Amino acid sequence: MILGDLRTVHTRQMWEQFIDGKPIQRQSLPDYVYRAWTNCRDHQINPRQVLDALTMPADEFEALKERYSELIEIAEPVLEMVLFSTSSAQFIAMLTSREGVILSVAGDLDSLSVQENYYNKPGVYCDNRYFSARATTLALQEKKPISLCGSEHFLEVFHNSLCYAAPVFNPTGDVAACVSIASSLSNSSPKTFSMVAAAANNISSQLHRKHLYESGNYLRSMVYSICETLPDALIALNNERAITYVNRAAEDLLDSQSANLVGKNIADFFDEPSLKDISYQIDANKKNSVSVTLKSRNTGKWLCRALPLQDANRATVGMTLFLASEKQIVQGITQVGGNRAYYRLEDIQGESPQLKNCVQLAKKIAKKANRVLITGESGTGKELFAQGIHNASPRHAQPFVAISCASIPRDLIEAELFGYVSGSFTGASKNGAVGKFELAQNGTLFLDEIGSLPMEAQGKLLRALQQNEITRIGGNVPIPVNVNVISANNVNLHELVNLRMFREDLLYRLNSVEINVPPLRERTGDTEFLIKYFIRTLSKAQGREVTISSSWLDPMLQQHWQGNVRELEHACETALILCDEEVLTRRHLPHSVRGNIDSEPREQLASECESLEENFRKWLVSALESCHGNLTTIAAKHDISRSTLYRKVQEYGIDVKSFRARRRKKVRH
């Protein structure tokens, strides 16, 4: 499943929760989407209902178009140019008045569903009471470009479509109208969104003119104006493959001015395999992109889409090349894929001095440190600290990419981190893949459970951190990277270094600053604070007011909470599920807590637990003896995680090296 699919599924899940009245993580949504959903709900709009389209009476609509005739005349050529630039996908382009009435529609309405066509016709009135979650009306309300994809629409009828909209401003700065394009969800593209915003800006600038010129020269100037705002490099060629036009992005790409480029053959700039691929795209009428190489650049690849240029009689007079660097594509994937941090350091709950010291240290280092190590037991909130540090850093607007080193198979972890080129190994994608380092470019890479990283991958990671560059698996071209790296582990890495399970030089490279998040049992007063916080927050989300009795609170405070904050939050949630009343009492205690107080006397229970611990310690000593101190062998043989073994070895104070020394002594004798 690709990143865009994950985002679509996640949004649909939040939509389902919202319309069912359940709490959602509103940080995961753009703020305007959440406001629109809330507005629709306040107006008691049924999200699953197919509403009647409100159409303006014909005589009133003709009068409205007359008032907007100048704007329509400016906008229609621009909308046609937008459709031309997106000809590889089926879009319709619309112009909507500031009153919310669709003035004109260009493109293929048959590309949309019947129901969607019903709402996208001239004269249809986008009434706020019914369509406040449409991109068109949101752009008019918010006075900024708006993107709505799939389930971001409140009405389910639009869940298979996308709409990009941007407001048009008159010379006084007031909203005059809105331009938008719509299509099926599969055609989602950040570059198309940028094109709509550029078209709206172009129309706005034309409104400053009192008189419009209908000559071909003026029309071309509008087209060129749009082309100049495109993020892609655009190169127009005639039938002899000579350059006839380049935009500013293409000037930067070819490192020359337009006057020096026009008239030159495209073969002067691309290598022979690239030219063959481009020609094949045109001859075979292919609309997908191909990877090309420039002669003037030794590194980097560009994705090229080639489209034929036709005159008024549909005769081919040349071609247009659209080129985007792979870095641009990666950045787009990162933004659309939701690689961002949702929590701030201010969101970390607790009043204990131990926790506050950690938060203050995190705030202090966030502005400066680019290598941070976070340690602490499972469930203490290490990733919350990582996200908070990123959001407090100068890179907060850039990607936050997280990866769990323990959840990826050993033979795939390097591919996940560094990416791979085509044909690197069996099962590899024929197009290669981008690694987490490249996805996190200019942002933060969070390496959770770093202690589980295999030794061979540790060497590559060390080199990447030292050289600030990576090489994809199977490739030989170094790729510069600029990322902050935050690592986390629930086992003391210094102990892993002593056990020769972790490279000491990598530890020091990762550990510019170390934050040790204390376990819940060492945070004075935080257990009670968090219990009350979780109950208050969770009950409010359920629309309830639940109070806490001492018969429920006291056993909760006496619990050890081996799983720390994560386990405590789960226990509070379980209690609210069990409770149908408005007061939490002893009978609403989670089973793990109630079991401790319902069973035998505490002294006897503690004695049994100590006996279990002693049995485990004896077994571990025996296993170390039989496996000559090799923890990896024990973990594989008995299906126990290495992190658990490392923790128990440290907890029991067992000297693993002594078992290895005994084996060496036996070998010598």
Coordinates of C-alpha atoms in Angstrom, one line a residue, residues 84-513:
F84 CA -4.2 21.2 -21.3
S85 CA -1.4 21.0 -18.7
T86 CA -3.3 18.1 -17.0
S87 CA -4.2 16.3 -20.2
S88 CA -2.7 13.1 -18.9
A89 CA -5.7 12.8 -16.4
Q90 CA -9.4 13.5 -16.7
F91 CA -10.2 16.8 -15.0
I92 CA -13.0 19.4 -15.3
A93 CA -12.3 23.1 -14.6
M94 CA -14.9 25.4 -13.1
L95 CA -15.3 29.1 -12.4
T96 CA -17.6 30.0 -9.5
S97 CA -19.0 33.4 -8.6
R98 CA -18.4 34.9 -5.1
E99 CA -22.1 34.1 -4.4
G100 CA -21.3 30.4 -4.9
V101 CA -22.9 29.9 -8.3
I102 CA -21.0 27.9 -10.9
L103 CA -20.5 30.2 -13.9
S104 CA -18.8 28.0 -16.4
V105 CA -17.4 24.4 -16.6
A106 CA -14.7 23.2 -19.0
G107 CA -13.5 19.6 -19.6
D108 CA -15.1 16.2 -19.8
L109 CA -18.0 15.8 -17.3
D110 CA -18.3 12.2 -18.3
S111 CA -15.1 11.5 -16.5
L112 CA -16.9 12.0 -13.2
S113 CA -19.7 10.0 -11.7
V114 CA -23.3 10.7 -12.5
Q115 CA -24.0 12.0 -9.0
E116 CA -20.9 14.3 -9.1
N117 CA -22.0 15.7 -12.5
Y118 CA -25.3 16.6 -10.9
Y119 CA -23.5 19.1 -8.7
N120 CA -20.9 20.5 -11.2
K121 CA -23.0 22.2 -13.8
P122 CA -23.4 25.9 -14.7
G123 CA -26.1 27.5 -12.6
V124 CA -25.8 25.1 -9.7
Y125 CA -25.8 27.1 -6.4
C126 CA -23.2 25.9 -3.8
D127 CA -25.2 26.9 -0.8
N128 CA -23.2 27.0 2.4
R129 CA -26.1 25.2 4.3
Y130 CA -25.5 22.2 2.1
F131 CA -22.0 22.3 0.7
S132 CA -19.8 24.0 3.2
A133 CA -17.3 21.1 2.9
R134 CA -16.8 21.6 -0.9
A135 CA -13.4 23.0 -1.9
T136 CA -15.1 25.7 -4.0
T137 CA -17.1 27.3 -1.1
L138 CA -14.3 26.7 1.4
A139 CA -11.9 28.6 -0.8
L140 CA -14.4 31.5 -1.0
Q141 CA -14.8 31.4 2.8
E142 CA -11.2 30.8 3.8
K143 CA -9.8 33.2 1.1
K144 CA -7.0 30.8 0.3
P145 CA -6.3 27.8 -1.9
I146 CA -8.1 24.7 -0.7
S147 CA -7.5 21.0 -1.4
L148 CA -10.1 18.4 -0.6
C149 CA -9.4 14.7 -1.4
G150 CA -11.8 11.8 -0.9
S151 CA -13.2 11.5 2.6
E152 CA -12.1 15.1 3.5
H153 CA -15.5 16.0 1.9
F154 CA -18.3 15.8 4.4
L155 CA -20.8 14.4 1.9
E156 CA -20.1 10.8 1.1
V157 CA -21.1 11.4 -2.5
F158 CA -17.8 13.1 -3.1
H159 CA -15.6 10.5 -1.4
N160 CA -14.3 9.2 -4.7
S161 CA -13.4 12.6 -6.0
L162 CA -10.9 15.4 -5.4
C163 CA -11.2 19.1 -5.9
Y164 CA -8.6 21.8 -5.9
A165 CA -9.8 25.4 -5.6
A166 CA -8.3 28.8 -5.2
P167 CA -9.9 32.3 -4.8
V168 CA -9.7 35.1 -7.4
F169 CA -9.2 38.6 -6.0
N170 CA -10.3 41.9 -7.5
P171 CA -8.0 45.0 -7.5
T172 CA -9.3 46.0 -4.1
G173 CA -8.3 42.7 -2.5
D174 CA -11.8 41.3 -2.1
V175 CA -12.7 37.8 -3.3
A176 CA -14.2 38.1 -6.7
A177 CA -14.7 34.4 -7.7
C178 CA -13.1 31.0 -7.4
V179 CA -11.4 28.6 -9.9
S180 CA -11.3 24.9 -9.3
I181 CA -10.6 21.6 -10.9
A182 CA -12.2 18.3 -10.0
S183 CA -11.4 14.7 -10.9
S184 CA -11.4 11.2 -9.5
L185 CA -9.3 10.6 -6.4
S186 CA -6.7 8.6 -8.3
N187 CA -5.5 11.8 -10.0
S188 CA -4.3 13.5 -6.8
S189 CA -1.2 15.6 -7.3
P190 CA 0.4 18.5 -5.4
K191 CA 1.7 19.9 -8.6
T192 CA -1.8 20.2 -10.0
F193 CA -2.9 21.9 -6.8
S194 CA -0.1 24.4 -7.4
M195 CA -1.2 24.9 -11.0
V196 CA -4.8 25.9 -9.8
A197 CA -3.3 28.5 -7.4
A198 CA -1.2 29.9 -10.2
A199 CA -4.2 30.1 -12.5
A200 CA -6.2 32.0 -9.8
N201 CA -3.2 34.4 -9.3
N202 CA -3.0 35.0 -13.1
I203 CA -6.7 35.8 -13.4
S204 CA -6.4 38.1 -10.4
S205 CA -3.6 40.1 -12.0
Q206 CA -5.7 40.4 -15.3
L207 CA -8.5 42.1 -13.4
H208 CA -6.2 45.1 -12.8
R209 CA -6.4 45.8 -16.5
K210 CA -9.3 47.9 -17.7
H211 CA -9.3 46.6 -21.2
L212 CA -8.6 43.2 -22.5
Y213 CA -6.8 42.4 -25.7
E214 CA -8.3 39.6 -27.8
S215 CA -5.2 39.2 -30.0
G216 CA -3.2 35.9 -30.1
N217 CA -0.3 37.7 -28.6
Y218 CA -2.2 38.5 -25.4
L219 CA -3.5 35.0 -25.1
R220 CA 0.1 33.7 -25.5
S221 CA 1.2 36.1 -22.7
M222 CA -1.4 34.5 -20.4
V223 CA -0.2 31.0 -21.3
Y224 CA 3.4 32.0 -20.7
S225 CA 2.5 33.6 -17.4
I226 CA 1.0 30.3 -16.2
C227 CA 4.0 28.4 -17.5
E228 CA 6.4 30.6 -15.6
T229 CA 4.7 29.7 -12.3
L230 CA 4.9 25.9 -12.8
P231 CA 7.3 24.1 -10.4
D232 CA 8.3 21.8 -13.3
A233 CA 10.7 22.6 -16.0
L234 CA 8.8 23.1 -19.3
I235 CA 10.6 22.8 -22.7
A236 CA 8.7 23.2 -25.9
L237 CA 10.2 21.7 -29.1
N238 CA 9.3 21.9 -32.8
N239 CA 9.2 18.8 -35.1
E240 CA 12.9 19.1 -35.7
R241 CA 13.5 18.8 -31.9
A242 CA 14.7 22.4 -31.7
I243 CA 13.8 24.3 -28.5
T244 CA 11.1 27.0 -29.1
Y245 CA 10.3 28.0 -25.5
V246 CA 11.6 27.3 -21.9
N247 CA 10.2 28.6 -18.6
R248 CA 12.2 29.8 -15.7
A249 CA 12.4 26.4 -14.1
A250 CA 13.9 25.0 -17.3
E251 CA 16.4 27.9 -17.5
D252 CA 17.6 26.9 -14.0
L253 CA 17.7 23.2 -15.0
L254 CA 19.7 23.8 -18.2
D255 CA 21.8 26.5 -16.6
S256 CA 21.3 29.1 -19.3
Q257 CA 19.0 32.0 -20.4
S258 CA 16.1 31.5 -22.7
A259 CA 17.8 33.6 -25.5
N260 CA 20.7 31.2 -25.5
L261 CA 18.5 28.0 -25.5
V262 CA 15.9 28.8 -28.2
G263 CA 16.9 27.2 -31.5
K264 CA 19.2 24.6 -30.0
N265 CA 18.5 20.9 -30.5
I266 CA 17.4 19.0 -27.4
A267 CA 20.1 16.3 -28.2
D268 CA 22.6 18.9 -26.9
F269 CA 21.3 18.4 -23.4
F270 CA 20.1 14.8 -23.0
D271 CA 22.0 11.6 -23.4
E272 CA 21.1 9.1 -26.2
P273 CA 19.1 6.6 -24.0
S274 CA 17.0 9.4 -22.6
L275 CA 16.2 10.8 -26.1
K276 CA 15.1 7.3 -27.2
D277 CA 12.8 6.9 -24.2
I278 CA 11.3 10.4 -24.8
S279 CA 10.7 9.6 -28.5
Y280 CA 9.1 6.3 -27.6
Q281 CA 6.7 8.0 -25.2
I282 CA 5.5 10.3 -28.0
D283 CA 5.4 7.7 -30.8
A284 CA 3.5 5.2 -28.6
N285 CA 1.2 7.9 -27.1
K286 CA 2.3 7.0 -23.6
K287 CA 1.4 9.4 -20.8
N288 CA 3.5 8.1 -18.0
S289 CA 6.9 9.6 -16.9
V290 CA 10.3 8.2 -17.8
S291 CA 13.6 8.7 -16.0
V292 CA 16.1 10.8 -17.9
T293 CA 19.7 12.0 -17.5
L294 CA 21.2 15.4 -18.4
K295 CA 24.6 15.7 -20.0
S296 CA 25.5 18.7 -17.9
R297 CA 24.8 17.1 -14.5
N298 CA 26.7 14.1 -13.1
T299 CA 24.3 13.2 -10.4
G300 CA 20.5 13.1 -10.0
K301 CA 17.7 11.8 -12.2
W302 CA 14.7 13.7 -13.6
L303 CA 11.3 12.4 -14.4
C304 CA 10.1 13.5 -17.8
R305 CA 6.6 13.5 -19.2
A306 CA 6.3 14.2 -23.0
L307 CA 3.1 15.5 -24.6
P308 CA 2.5 16.3 -28.3
L309 CA 1.9 19.9 -29.4
Q310 CA -0.9 20.4 -31.9
D311 CA -2.2 23.4 -33.8
A312 CA -5.8 24.4 -34.4
N313 CA -6.2 21.7 -37.0
R314 CA -4.8 19.0 -34.6
A315 CA -1.7 18.6 -36.7
T316 CA 1.4 17.8 -34.5
V317 CA 3.8 20.7 -34.6
G318 CA 6.2 19.5 -31.9
M319 CA 6.2 18.4 -28.3
T320 CA 6.3 19.7 -24.7
L321 CA 8.5 18.2 -22.0
F322 CA 7.7 18.5 -18.4
L323 CA 10.6 17.7 -16.1
A324 CA 10.7 17.3 -12.3
S325 CA 13.6 16.2 -10.2
E326 CA 13.3 13.1 -8.1
K327 CA 13.8 15.3 -5.0
Q328 CA 10.6 17.2 -6.0
I329 CA 8.7 13.9 -6.3
V330 CA 10.0 12.7 -2.9
Q331 CA 9.0 16.0 -1.3
G332 CA 5.5 15.6 -2.7
I333 CA 5.2 12.0 -1.5
T334 CA 6.4 13.1 2.0
Q335 CA 3.9 15.9 2.3
V336 CA 0.9 13.8 1.0
G337 CA 2.0 10.8 3.0
G338 CA 1.5 12.5 6.4
N339 CA 5.2 12.2 7.5
R340 CA 4.8 14.8 10.2
A341 CA 4.9 15.2 14.0
Y342 CA 1.6 15.7 15.7
Y343 CA 2.7 16.3 19.3
R344 CA 4.5 19.2 20.9
L345 CA 6.5 19.2 24.1
E346 CA 3.7 21.1 25.7
D347 CA 1.4 18.1 25.1
I348 CA 3.5 15.9 27.4
Q349 CA 1.4 15.5 30.6
G350 CA 2.9 15.4 34.1
E351 CA 3.8 17.6 37.1
S352 CA 6.7 15.6 38.6
P353 CA 10.1 17.4 38.8
Q354 CA 11.7 14.4 37.1
L355 CA 9.5 14.8 34.0
K356 CA 9.7 18.6 33.9
N357 CA 13.5 18.4 33.9
C358 CA 13.3 16.1 30.8
V359 CA 10.9 18.5 29.1
Q360 CA 13.1 21.5 29.8
L361 CA 16.1 19.7 28.5
A362 CA 14.3 18.8 25.3
K363 CA 13.2 22.4 24.8
K364 CA 16.8 23.6 25.3
I365 CA 18.4 21.2 22.8
A366 CA 15.6 21.3 20.2
K367 CA 17.0 24.6 18.7
K368 CA 20.6 23.3 18.4
A369 CA 21.1 19.6 18.5
N370 CA 20.9 17.5 15.4
R371 CA 21.7 14.1 17.1
V372 CA 19.6 13.2 20.1
L373 CA 19.3 9.8 22.0
I374 CA 16.2 9.2 24.1
T375 CA 16.3 6.3 26.5
G376 CA 13.6 4.9 28.8
E377 CA 11.4 1.9 29.4
S378 CA 8.6 0.9 27.1
G379 CA 5.5 3.1 27.4
T380 CA 7.3 6.1 28.9
G381 CA 6.6 8.3 25.9
K382 CA 9.9 8.4 24.0
E383 CA 8.2 9.1 20.6
L384 CA 6.2 11.9 22.1
F385 CA 9.5 13.5 23.1
A386 CA 10.9 12.9 19.6
Q387 CA 7.9 14.5 17.9
G388 CA 8.0 17.4 20.4
I389 CA 11.7 18.1 19.8
H390 CA 11.1 18.1 16.0
N391 CA 8.1 20.6 16.4
A392 CA 10.3 22.8 18.6
S393 CA 13.2 22.8 16.2
P394 CA 13.8 25.1 13.2
R395 CA 12.8 22.1 11.0
H396 CA 9.3 21.9 12.3
A397 CA 7.8 22.6 8.9
Q398 CA 9.7 19.8 7.3
P399 CA 9.0 16.0 7.3
F400 CA 9.1 13.9 10.5
V401 CA 9.8 10.3 9.4
A402 CA 9.7 7.5 12.0
I403 CA 10.8 3.9 11.7
S404 CA 10.9 1.1 14.2
C405 CA 14.2 -0.8 13.8
A406 CA 12.8 -3.8 15.6
S407 CA 9.7 -4.2 13.4
I408 CA 11.6 -4.5 10.1
P409 CA 13.1 -7.9 9.1
R410 CA 16.9 -7.9 9.3
D411 CA 17.4 -8.4 5.6
L412 CA 15.2 -5.5 4.7
I413 CA 16.2 -2.8 7.2
E414 CA 18.9 -1.4 5.0
A415 CA 16.5 -1.1 2.1
E416 CA 14.1 0.8 4.4
L417 CA 16.7 3.2 5.6
F418 CA 18.7 3.9 2.4
G419 CA 16.4 2.8 -0.5
Y420 CA 17.5 0.7 -3.4
V421 CA 17.8 0.9 -7.2
S422 CA 16.0 -1.3 -9.8
G423 CA 16.9 -5.0 -9.7
S424 CA 18.9 -4.8 -6.5
F425 CA 17.5 -8.0 -5.1
T426 CA 14.8 -10.6 -5.7
G427 CA 11.4 -9.0 -5.2
A428 CA 12.6 -5.5 -5.5
S429 CA 10.5 -3.0 -7.4
K430 CA 11.6 -2.5 -11.0
N431 CA 11.5 1.3 -10.4
G432 CA 13.6 1.1 -7.2
A433 CA 12.5 2.7 -4.0
V434 CA 13.2 5.8 -1.9
G435 CA 14.6 5.2 1.7
K436 CA 13.6 6.9 4.9
F437 CA 16.7 9.1 4.8
E438 CA 15.6 10.7 1.6
L439 CA 12.0 11.0 2.7
A440 CA 13.2 12.9 5.8
Q441 CA 15.3 15.3 3.7
N442 CA 15.7 18.7 5.5
G443 CA 13.6 17.3 8.4
T444 CA 13.9 14.7 11.2
L445 CA 14.4 10.9 11.0
F446 CA 13.3 9.1 14.2
L447 CA 15.0 5.7 14.7
D448 CA 13.0 3.9 17.4
E449 CA 14.4 0.8 19.1
I450 CA 17.8 1.6 17.5
G451 CA 19.4 -1.2 19.6
S452 CA 17.7 -3.8 17.4
L453 CA 19.6 -2.6 14.3
P454 CA 21.8 -5.4 12.9
M455 CA 25.6 -4.9 13.1
E456 CA 26.0 -4.7 9.3
A457 CA 23.4 -2.0 9.1
Q458 CA 25.0 -0.1 12.0
G459 CA 28.2 0.4 9.9
K460 CA 26.2 1.9 7.0
L461 CA 24.3 4.2 9.4
L462 CA 27.5 5.4 10.9
R463 CA 28.9 6.3 7.5
A464 CA 25.7 8.1 6.6
L465 CA 25.9 10.2 9.7
Q466 CA 29.6 11.0 9.3
Q467 CA 29.4 11.8 5.6
N468 CA 25.9 13.2 5.4
E469 CA 25.2 11.1 2.4
I470 CA 23.8 7.7 1.6
T471 CA 24.0 5.2 -1.3
R472 CA 21.0 3.2 -2.3
I473 CA 21.4 -0.6 -2.2
G474 CA 22.7 -1.7 -5.6
G475 CA 23.6 1.9 -6.6
N476 CA 27.0 3.6 -6.8
V477 CA 25.9 7.3 -6.7
P478 CA 26.2 9.0 -3.3
I479 CA 23.1 11.0 -2.4
P480 CA 23.6 14.0 -0.1
V481 CA 21.2 14.1 2.9
N482 CA 20.5 16.7 5.4
V483 CA 18.5 15.3 8.3
N484 CA 18.3 15.5 12.1
V485 CA 18.5 12.1 13.7
I486 CA 16.6 11.3 16.9
S487 CA 17.2 7.7 18.2
A488 CA 15.4 5.9 21.0
N489 CA 15.9 2.6 22.9
N490 CA 14.4 0.9 25.9
V491 CA 17.7 -0.9 26.7
N492 CA 20.9 0.8 27.9
L493 CA 23.0 1.1 24.8
H494 CA 26.2 1.3 26.8
E495 CA 25.4 -2.2 28.1
L496 CA 24.9 -3.4 24.5
V497 CA 28.2 -1.9 23.6
N498 CA 29.8 -3.9 26.5
L499 CA 28.1 -7.0 25.1
R500 CA 29.5 -6.2 21.6
M501 CA 26.0 -6.0 20.3
F502 CA 26.2 -2.3 19.4
R503 CA 29.0 -0.2 17.9
E504 CA 30.6 2.2 20.3
D505 CA 31.5 4.7 17.6
L506 CA 27.9 4.7 16.4
L507 CA 26.6 5.3 19.9
Y508 CA 28.8 8.4 20.3
R509 CA 27.7 9.6 16.8
L510 CA 24.1 9.3 17.8
N511 CA 24.5 10.7 21.3
S512 CA 25.2 14.4 21.0
V513 CA 22.7 14.8 23.8

